[in-house]
Coordinates of C-alpha atoms in Angstrom, one line a residue:
X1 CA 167.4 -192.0 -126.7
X2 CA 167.8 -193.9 -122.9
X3 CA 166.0 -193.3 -119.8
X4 CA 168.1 -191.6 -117.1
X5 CA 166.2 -190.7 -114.2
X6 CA 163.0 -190.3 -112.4
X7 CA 161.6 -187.4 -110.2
X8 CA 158.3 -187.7 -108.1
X9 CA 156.6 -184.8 -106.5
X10 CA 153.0 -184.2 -105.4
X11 CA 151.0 -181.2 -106.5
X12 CA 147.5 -180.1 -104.3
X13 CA 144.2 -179.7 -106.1
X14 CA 142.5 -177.3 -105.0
X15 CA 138.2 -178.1 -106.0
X16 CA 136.8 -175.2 -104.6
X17 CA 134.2 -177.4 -102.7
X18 CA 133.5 -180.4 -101.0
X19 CA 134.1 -183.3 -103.0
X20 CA 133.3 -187.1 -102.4
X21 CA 130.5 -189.8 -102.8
X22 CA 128.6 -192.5 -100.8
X23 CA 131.8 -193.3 -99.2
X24 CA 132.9 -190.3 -97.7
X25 CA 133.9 -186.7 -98.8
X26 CA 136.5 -184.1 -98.7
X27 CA 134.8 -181.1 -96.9
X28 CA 137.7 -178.7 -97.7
X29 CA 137.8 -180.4 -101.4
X30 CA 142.0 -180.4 -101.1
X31 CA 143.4 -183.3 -102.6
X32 CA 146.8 -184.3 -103.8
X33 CA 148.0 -185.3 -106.9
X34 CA 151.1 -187.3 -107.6
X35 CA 153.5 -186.8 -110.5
X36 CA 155.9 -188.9 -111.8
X37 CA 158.9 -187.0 -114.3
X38 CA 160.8 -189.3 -116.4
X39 CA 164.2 -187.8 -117.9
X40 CA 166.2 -189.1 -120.8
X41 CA 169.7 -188.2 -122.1
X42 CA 167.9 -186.3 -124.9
X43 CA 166.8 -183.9 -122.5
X44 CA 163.2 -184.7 -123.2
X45 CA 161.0 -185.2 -119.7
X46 CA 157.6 -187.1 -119.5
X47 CA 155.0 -186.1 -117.4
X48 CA 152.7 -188.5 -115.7
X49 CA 149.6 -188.5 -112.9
X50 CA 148.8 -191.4 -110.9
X51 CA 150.7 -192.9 -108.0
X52 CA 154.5 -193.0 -106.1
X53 CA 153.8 -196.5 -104.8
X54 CA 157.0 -198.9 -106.1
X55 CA 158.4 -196.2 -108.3
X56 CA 161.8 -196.9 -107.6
X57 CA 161.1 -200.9 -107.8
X58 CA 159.2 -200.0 -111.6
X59 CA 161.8 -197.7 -112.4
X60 CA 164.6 -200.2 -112.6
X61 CA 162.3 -202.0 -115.3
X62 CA 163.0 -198.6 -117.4
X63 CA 166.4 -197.4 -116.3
X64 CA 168.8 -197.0 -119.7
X65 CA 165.9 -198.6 -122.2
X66 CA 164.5 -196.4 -125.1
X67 CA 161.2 -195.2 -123.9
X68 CA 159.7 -195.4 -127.0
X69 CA 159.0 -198.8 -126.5
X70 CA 155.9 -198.1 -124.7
X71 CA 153.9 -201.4 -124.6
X72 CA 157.1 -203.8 -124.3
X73 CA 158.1 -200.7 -120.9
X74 CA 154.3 -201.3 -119.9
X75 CA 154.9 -205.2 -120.2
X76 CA 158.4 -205.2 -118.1
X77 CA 156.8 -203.0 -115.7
X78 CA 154.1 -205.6 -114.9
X79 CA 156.8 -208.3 -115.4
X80 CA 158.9 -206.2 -112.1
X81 CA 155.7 -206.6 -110.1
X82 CA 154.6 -209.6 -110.1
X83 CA 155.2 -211.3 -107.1
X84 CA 153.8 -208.4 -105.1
X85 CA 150.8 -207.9 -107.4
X86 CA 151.0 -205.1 -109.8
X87 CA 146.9 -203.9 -108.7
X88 CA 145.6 -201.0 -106.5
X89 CA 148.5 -198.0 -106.4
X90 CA 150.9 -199.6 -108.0
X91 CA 148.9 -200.0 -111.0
X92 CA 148.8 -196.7 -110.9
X93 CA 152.4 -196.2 -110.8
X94 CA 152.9 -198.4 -113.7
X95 CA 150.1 -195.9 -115.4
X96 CA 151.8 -192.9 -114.3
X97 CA 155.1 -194.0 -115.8
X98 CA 153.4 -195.4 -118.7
X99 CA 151.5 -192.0 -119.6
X100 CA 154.6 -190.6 -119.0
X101 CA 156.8 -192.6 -121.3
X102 CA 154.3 -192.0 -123.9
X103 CA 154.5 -188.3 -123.8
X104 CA 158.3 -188.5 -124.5
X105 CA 157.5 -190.6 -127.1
X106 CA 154.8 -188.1 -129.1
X107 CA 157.1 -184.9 -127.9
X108 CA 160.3 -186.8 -129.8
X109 CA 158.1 -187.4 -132.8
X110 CA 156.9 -183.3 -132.8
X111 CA 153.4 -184.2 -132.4
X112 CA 150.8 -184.3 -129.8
X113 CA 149.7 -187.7 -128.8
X114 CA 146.2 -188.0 -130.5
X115 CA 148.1 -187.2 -133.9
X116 CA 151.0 -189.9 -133.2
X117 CA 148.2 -193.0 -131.6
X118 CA 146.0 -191.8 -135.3
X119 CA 143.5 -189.7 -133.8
X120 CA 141.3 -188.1 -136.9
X121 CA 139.3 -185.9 -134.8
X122 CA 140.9 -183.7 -131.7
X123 CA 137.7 -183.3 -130.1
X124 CA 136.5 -186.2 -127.4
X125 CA 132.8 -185.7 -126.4
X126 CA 132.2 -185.2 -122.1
X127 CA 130.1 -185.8 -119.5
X128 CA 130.0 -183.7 -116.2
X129 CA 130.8 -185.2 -113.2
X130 CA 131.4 -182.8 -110.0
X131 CA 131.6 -185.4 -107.1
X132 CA 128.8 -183.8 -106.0
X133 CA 127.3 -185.5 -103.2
X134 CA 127.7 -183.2 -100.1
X135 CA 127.1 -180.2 -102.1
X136 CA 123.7 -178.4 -101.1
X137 CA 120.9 -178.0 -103.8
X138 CA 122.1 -173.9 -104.6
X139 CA 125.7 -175.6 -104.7
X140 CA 124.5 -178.2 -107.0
X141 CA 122.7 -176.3 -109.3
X142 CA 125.6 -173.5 -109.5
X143 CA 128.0 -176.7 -110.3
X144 CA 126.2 -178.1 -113.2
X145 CA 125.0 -174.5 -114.8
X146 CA 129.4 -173.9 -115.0
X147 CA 129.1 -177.5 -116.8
X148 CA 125.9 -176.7 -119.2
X149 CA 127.9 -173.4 -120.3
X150 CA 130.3 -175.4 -121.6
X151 CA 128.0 -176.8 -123.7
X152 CA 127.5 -180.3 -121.7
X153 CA 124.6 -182.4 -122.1
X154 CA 125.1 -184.9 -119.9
X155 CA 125.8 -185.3 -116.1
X156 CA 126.9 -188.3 -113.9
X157 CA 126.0 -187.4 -110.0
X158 CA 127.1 -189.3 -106.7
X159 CA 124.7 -191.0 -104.9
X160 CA 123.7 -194.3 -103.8
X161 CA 122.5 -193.5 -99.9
X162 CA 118.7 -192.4 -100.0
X163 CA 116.4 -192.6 -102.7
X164 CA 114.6 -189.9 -102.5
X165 CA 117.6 -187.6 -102.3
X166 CA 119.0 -188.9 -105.5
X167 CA 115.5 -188.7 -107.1
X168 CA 115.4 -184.8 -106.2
X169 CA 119.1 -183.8 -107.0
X170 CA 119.1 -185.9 -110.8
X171 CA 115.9 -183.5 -111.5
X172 CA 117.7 -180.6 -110.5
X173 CA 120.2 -181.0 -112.5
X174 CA 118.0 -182.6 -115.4
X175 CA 116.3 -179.2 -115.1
X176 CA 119.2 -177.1 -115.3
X177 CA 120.7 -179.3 -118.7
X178 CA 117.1 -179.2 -120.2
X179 CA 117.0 -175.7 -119.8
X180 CA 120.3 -174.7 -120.9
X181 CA 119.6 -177.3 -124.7
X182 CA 116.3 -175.5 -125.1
X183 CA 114.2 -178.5 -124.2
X184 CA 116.3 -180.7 -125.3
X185 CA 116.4 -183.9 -122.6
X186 CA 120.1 -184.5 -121.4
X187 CA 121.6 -187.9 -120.5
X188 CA 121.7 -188.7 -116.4
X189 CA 123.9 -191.0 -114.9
X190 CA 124.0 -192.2 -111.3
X191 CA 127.4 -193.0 -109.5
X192 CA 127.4 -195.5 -106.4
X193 CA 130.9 -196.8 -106.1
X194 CA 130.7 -199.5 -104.9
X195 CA 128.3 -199.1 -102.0
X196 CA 125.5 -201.1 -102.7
X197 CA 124.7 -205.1 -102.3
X198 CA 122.8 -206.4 -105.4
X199 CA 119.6 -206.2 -104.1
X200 CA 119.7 -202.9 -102.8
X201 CA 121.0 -201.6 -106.2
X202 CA 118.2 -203.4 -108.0
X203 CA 115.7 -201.5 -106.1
X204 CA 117.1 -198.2 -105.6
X205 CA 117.6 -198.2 -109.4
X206 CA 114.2 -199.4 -110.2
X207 CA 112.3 -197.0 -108.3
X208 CA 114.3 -193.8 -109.5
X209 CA 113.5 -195.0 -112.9
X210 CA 109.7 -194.3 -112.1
X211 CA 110.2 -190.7 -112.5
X212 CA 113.4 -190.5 -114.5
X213 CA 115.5 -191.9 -117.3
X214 CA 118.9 -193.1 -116.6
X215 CA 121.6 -193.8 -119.2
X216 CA 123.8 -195.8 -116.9
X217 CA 124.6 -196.5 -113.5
X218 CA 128.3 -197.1 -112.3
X219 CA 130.0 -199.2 -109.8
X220 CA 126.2 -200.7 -108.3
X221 CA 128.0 -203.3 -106.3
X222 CA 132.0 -204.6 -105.9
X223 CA 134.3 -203.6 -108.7
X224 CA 135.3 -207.7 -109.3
X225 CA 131.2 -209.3 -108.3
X226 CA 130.7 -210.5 -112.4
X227 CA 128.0 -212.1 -111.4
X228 CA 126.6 -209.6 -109.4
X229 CA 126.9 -207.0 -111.8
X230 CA 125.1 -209.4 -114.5
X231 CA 122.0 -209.0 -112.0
X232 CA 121.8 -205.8 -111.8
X233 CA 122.2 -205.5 -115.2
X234 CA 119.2 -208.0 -115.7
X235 CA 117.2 -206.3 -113.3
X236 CA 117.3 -202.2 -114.1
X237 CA 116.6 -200.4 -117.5
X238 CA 119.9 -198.5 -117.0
X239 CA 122.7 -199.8 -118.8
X240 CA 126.0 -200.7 -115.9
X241 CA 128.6 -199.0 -116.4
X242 CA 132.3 -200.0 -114.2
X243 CA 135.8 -201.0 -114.7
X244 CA 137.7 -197.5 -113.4
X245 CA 139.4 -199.7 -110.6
X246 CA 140.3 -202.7 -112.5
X247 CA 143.8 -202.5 -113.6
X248 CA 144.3 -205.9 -116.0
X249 CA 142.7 -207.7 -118.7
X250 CA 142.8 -210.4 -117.1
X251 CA 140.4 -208.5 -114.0
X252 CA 137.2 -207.6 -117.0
X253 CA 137.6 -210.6 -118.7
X254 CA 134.9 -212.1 -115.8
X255 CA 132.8 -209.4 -116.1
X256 CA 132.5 -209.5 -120.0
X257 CA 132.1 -213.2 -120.1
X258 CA 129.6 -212.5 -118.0
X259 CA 128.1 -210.0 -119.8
X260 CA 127.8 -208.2 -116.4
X261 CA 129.3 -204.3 -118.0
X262 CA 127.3 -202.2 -120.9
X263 CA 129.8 -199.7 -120.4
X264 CA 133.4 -200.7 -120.1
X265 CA 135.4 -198.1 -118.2
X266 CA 139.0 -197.0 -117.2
X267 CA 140.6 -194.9 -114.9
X268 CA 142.9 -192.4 -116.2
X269 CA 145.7 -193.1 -113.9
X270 CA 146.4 -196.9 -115.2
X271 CA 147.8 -195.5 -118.2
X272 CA 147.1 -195.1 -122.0
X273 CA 148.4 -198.4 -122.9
X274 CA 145.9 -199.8 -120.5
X275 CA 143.4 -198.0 -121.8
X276 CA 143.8 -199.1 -125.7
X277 CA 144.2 -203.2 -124.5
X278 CA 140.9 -202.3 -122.8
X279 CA 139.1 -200.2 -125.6
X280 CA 140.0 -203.4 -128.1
X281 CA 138.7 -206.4 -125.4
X282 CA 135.6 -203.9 -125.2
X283 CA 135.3 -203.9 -128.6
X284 CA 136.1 -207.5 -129.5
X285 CA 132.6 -207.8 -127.3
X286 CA 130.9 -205.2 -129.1
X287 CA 131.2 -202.8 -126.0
X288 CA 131.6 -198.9 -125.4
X289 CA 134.7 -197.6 -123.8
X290 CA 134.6 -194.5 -121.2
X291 CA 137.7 -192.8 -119.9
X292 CA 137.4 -191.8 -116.2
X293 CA 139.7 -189.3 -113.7
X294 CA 140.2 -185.9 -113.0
X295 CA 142.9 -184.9 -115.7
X296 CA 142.8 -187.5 -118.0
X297 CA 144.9 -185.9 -120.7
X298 CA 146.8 -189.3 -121.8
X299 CA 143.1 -191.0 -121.8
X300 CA 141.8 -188.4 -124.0
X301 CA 144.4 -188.6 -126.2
X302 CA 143.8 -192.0 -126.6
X303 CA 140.3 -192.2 -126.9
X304 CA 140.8 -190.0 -130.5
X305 CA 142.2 -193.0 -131.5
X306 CA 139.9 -196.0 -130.8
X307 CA 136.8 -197.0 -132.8
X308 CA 134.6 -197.6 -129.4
X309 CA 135.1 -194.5 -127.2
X310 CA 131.6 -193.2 -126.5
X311 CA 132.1 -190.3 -123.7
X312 CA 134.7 -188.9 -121.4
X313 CA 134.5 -187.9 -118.1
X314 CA 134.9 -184.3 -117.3
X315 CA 135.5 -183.2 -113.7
X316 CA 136.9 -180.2 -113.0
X317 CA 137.2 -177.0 -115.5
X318 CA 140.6 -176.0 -113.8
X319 CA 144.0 -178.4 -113.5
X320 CA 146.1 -179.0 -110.0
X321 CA 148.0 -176.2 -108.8
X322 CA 150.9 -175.8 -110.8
X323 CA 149.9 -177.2 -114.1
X324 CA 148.8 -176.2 -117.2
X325 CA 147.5 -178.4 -119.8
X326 CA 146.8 -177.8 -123.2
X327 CA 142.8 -178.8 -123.8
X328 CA 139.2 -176.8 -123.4
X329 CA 136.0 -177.7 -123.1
X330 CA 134.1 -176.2 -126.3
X331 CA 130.3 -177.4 -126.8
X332 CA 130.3 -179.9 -125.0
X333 CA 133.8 -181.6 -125.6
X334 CA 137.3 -181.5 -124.7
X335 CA 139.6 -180.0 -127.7
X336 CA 142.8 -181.0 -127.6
X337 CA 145.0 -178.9 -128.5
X338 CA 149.2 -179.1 -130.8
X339 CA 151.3 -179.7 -128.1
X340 CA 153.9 -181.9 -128.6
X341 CA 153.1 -184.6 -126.3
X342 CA 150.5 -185.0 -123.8
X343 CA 150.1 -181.6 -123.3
X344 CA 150.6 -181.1 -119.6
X345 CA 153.1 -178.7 -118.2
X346 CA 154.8 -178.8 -114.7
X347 CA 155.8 -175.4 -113.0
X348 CA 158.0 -177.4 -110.4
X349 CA 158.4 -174.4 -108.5
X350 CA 154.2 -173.8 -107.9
X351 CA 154.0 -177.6 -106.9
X352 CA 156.4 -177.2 -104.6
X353 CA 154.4 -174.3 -103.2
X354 CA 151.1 -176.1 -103.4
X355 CA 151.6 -178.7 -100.5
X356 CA 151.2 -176.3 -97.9
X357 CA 147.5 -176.7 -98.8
X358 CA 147.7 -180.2 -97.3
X359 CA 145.6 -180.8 -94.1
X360 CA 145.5 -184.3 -93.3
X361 CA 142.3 -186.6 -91.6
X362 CA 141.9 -190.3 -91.6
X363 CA 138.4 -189.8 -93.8
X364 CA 136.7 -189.5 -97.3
X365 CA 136.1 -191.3 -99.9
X366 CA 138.8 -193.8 -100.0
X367 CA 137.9 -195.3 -96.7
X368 CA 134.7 -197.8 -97.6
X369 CA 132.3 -197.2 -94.0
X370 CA 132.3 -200.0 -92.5
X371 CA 127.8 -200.4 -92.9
X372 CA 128.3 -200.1 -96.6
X373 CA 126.3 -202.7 -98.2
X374 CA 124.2 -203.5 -94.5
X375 CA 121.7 -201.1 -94.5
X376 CA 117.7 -202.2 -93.9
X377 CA 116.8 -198.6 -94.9
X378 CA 117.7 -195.6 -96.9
X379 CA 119.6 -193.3 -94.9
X380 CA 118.3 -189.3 -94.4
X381 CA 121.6 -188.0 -96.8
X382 CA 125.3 -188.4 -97.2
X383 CA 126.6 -189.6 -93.8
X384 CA 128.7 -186.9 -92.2
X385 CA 132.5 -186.6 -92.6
X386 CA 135.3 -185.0 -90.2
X387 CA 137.3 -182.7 -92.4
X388 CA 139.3 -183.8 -95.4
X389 CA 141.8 -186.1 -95.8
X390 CA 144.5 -186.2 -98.8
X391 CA 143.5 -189.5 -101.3
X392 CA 146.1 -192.6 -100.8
X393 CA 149.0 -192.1 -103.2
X394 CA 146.9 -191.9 -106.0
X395 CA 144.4 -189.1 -108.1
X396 CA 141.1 -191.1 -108.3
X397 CA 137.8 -189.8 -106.3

């Protein structure tokens, strides 16, 4: 079997809602979603999500090779990029392709990927997370009832700008997971990305943890601040969770070193073979792994098959426009299902259709504000956004 050719094509997400965080938001929640097809002479296609950036540049690393060579294709890929840096969205083009090269591997084998990478157990436990922070209290509570029907007992929000918002909207949905586990208290996470200095993260942290209990908070200060993050880390009862925008070992070995990170993370569009070098350098330090992004199927997958996964994000209940993927959400986990493969379908004709949902505006959350990290006070609530703008050439929010 030979690699032959690639395809790239963007398909629309359609949340339903305003999506975003501290940064900025989407307020007509449309976002795009890049694909990446990679054909062989078997007739077997890959599917992939992440990025376009450099794919013709990556996909002469690939061009006639057996793509069931996974990690030596992930390892020529990074080997094509070096110069140029293989970080950002074209570490998300080497994930797409990777993710990609992995489901031809598992659909030429018959079996879906968690079976192939040893998976005993098809189900991966979840979290909710509904990038939530311009959506109104009704909204909110609506959002994470969907979620706590599912059977989900835990909920990461977006916050980071005023205290006392963040208080209010965690007990809200506290309330609404309590409720729905019969008294049973959930797990609450809080999501900053990025946004906060050291300081401020220390005490914003510390006084929500007056009222409320906090299994981790995520991205408190910059993604690469080791030191930084060890502070925090010091300072709150919270355990710190980050790593979704690192795309190389060589980018958490600071932060472990450190001992900056409780929970080590990654974002599904890097790729499943960056995810398992990740997962075993977590656990070599005796550290949790969690899976990040809005269709993580490869990640999931994956996370069957390592000793240290502890929980999985889980954003939206429905896939991009024009896919279908083979998973649910059953008591509180995603079940994945007998696909060969990864389990994601393309209807090429409904992506195509898809991108007239497109509206495009220079904001959201992509674009750090330029105060972000200068503030002498909490702000009143989320700062407000023009109308949304399609992600960079990549899926993460």
């Amino acid at each position: 079997m030979r690699i032959t050719g690639l395809r790239t094509l963007t398909a629309m997400h359609d949340w339903g809602r305003p999506i975003g965080d501290a940064n900025g938001v989407f307020a007509d929640g449309i976002v795009p979603v890049p694909l990446v097809l990679v054909d062989t002479d078997d007739g077997i296609t890959g599917v992939g999500i992440g990025s376009h950036a450099e794919a013709e540049t990556l996909f002469e690393a690939l061009e006639g090779e057996d793509p069931r060579a996974v990690p030596a294709l992930y390892d020529r890929m990074l080997r094509q990029v070096f110069k140029a840096g293989h970080t950002g969205v074209v570490s998300a083009t080497i994930g797409a392709l990777d993710t990609a090269l992995w489901d031809i591997k598992a659909k030429s084998a018959g079996e879906p990927l968690w079976r192939l990478l040893g998976g005993r157990d098809r189900t991966v436990p979840a979290y909710a997370s509904g990038l939530d922070i311009d959506l109104k209290d009704d909204q909110l509570v609506a959002l994470y009832q969907e979620y706590a029907d599912r059977g989900l007992r835990a909920a990461k929000l977006k916050g980071g700008i005023d205290v006392d918002l963040d208080r209010h909207r965690l007990t809200l949905v506290e309330q609404v997971l309590t409720d729905a586990a019969h008294g049973v208290r959930p797990s609450l996470m809080l999501d900053a990305n990025e946004f906060w200095t050291r300081k401020q993260a220390v005490r914003h942290v510390a006084e929500l943890e007056r009222t409320l209990d906090l299994t981790w908070v995520e991205e408190p200060v910059r993604r690469w601040d080791a030191e930084g993050l060890a502070v925090v880390q010091r300072g709150i009862r919270a355990s710190v969770a980050s790593g979704e925008n690192l795309a190389g070992l060589e980018q958490y070995r600071p932060l472990l070193s450190a001992g900056a990170l409780d929970v080590v993370q990654t974002a599904a569009v890097h790729g499943v073979t960056h995810f398992l070098r990740v997962a075993a350098l977590a656990h070599a330090h005796d550290l949790p792994v969690s899976p990040i992004g809005s269709t993580p199927l490869g990640l999931l997958h994956a996370a069957t098959a390592v000793p240290n996964h502890l929980v999985s994000e889980l954003q939206d209940l429905t896939p991009p426009t024009g896919l279908s993927v083979d998973v649910t959400v059953e008591d509180g986990a995603f079940v994945l299902g007998d696909t060969p493969g990864v389990g994601i379908h393309v209807d090429v004709e409904r992506v195509a259709a898809s991108r007239q949902l497109r509206t495009v505006t220079p904001d959201g959350p992509h674009v750090r504000p330029e105060g972000a990290g200068r503030r002498l006070h909490t702000a009143a609530g989320p700062r407000s956004a023009p109308p949304s703008a399609p992600h960079p050439d990549e899926e993460r929010t």
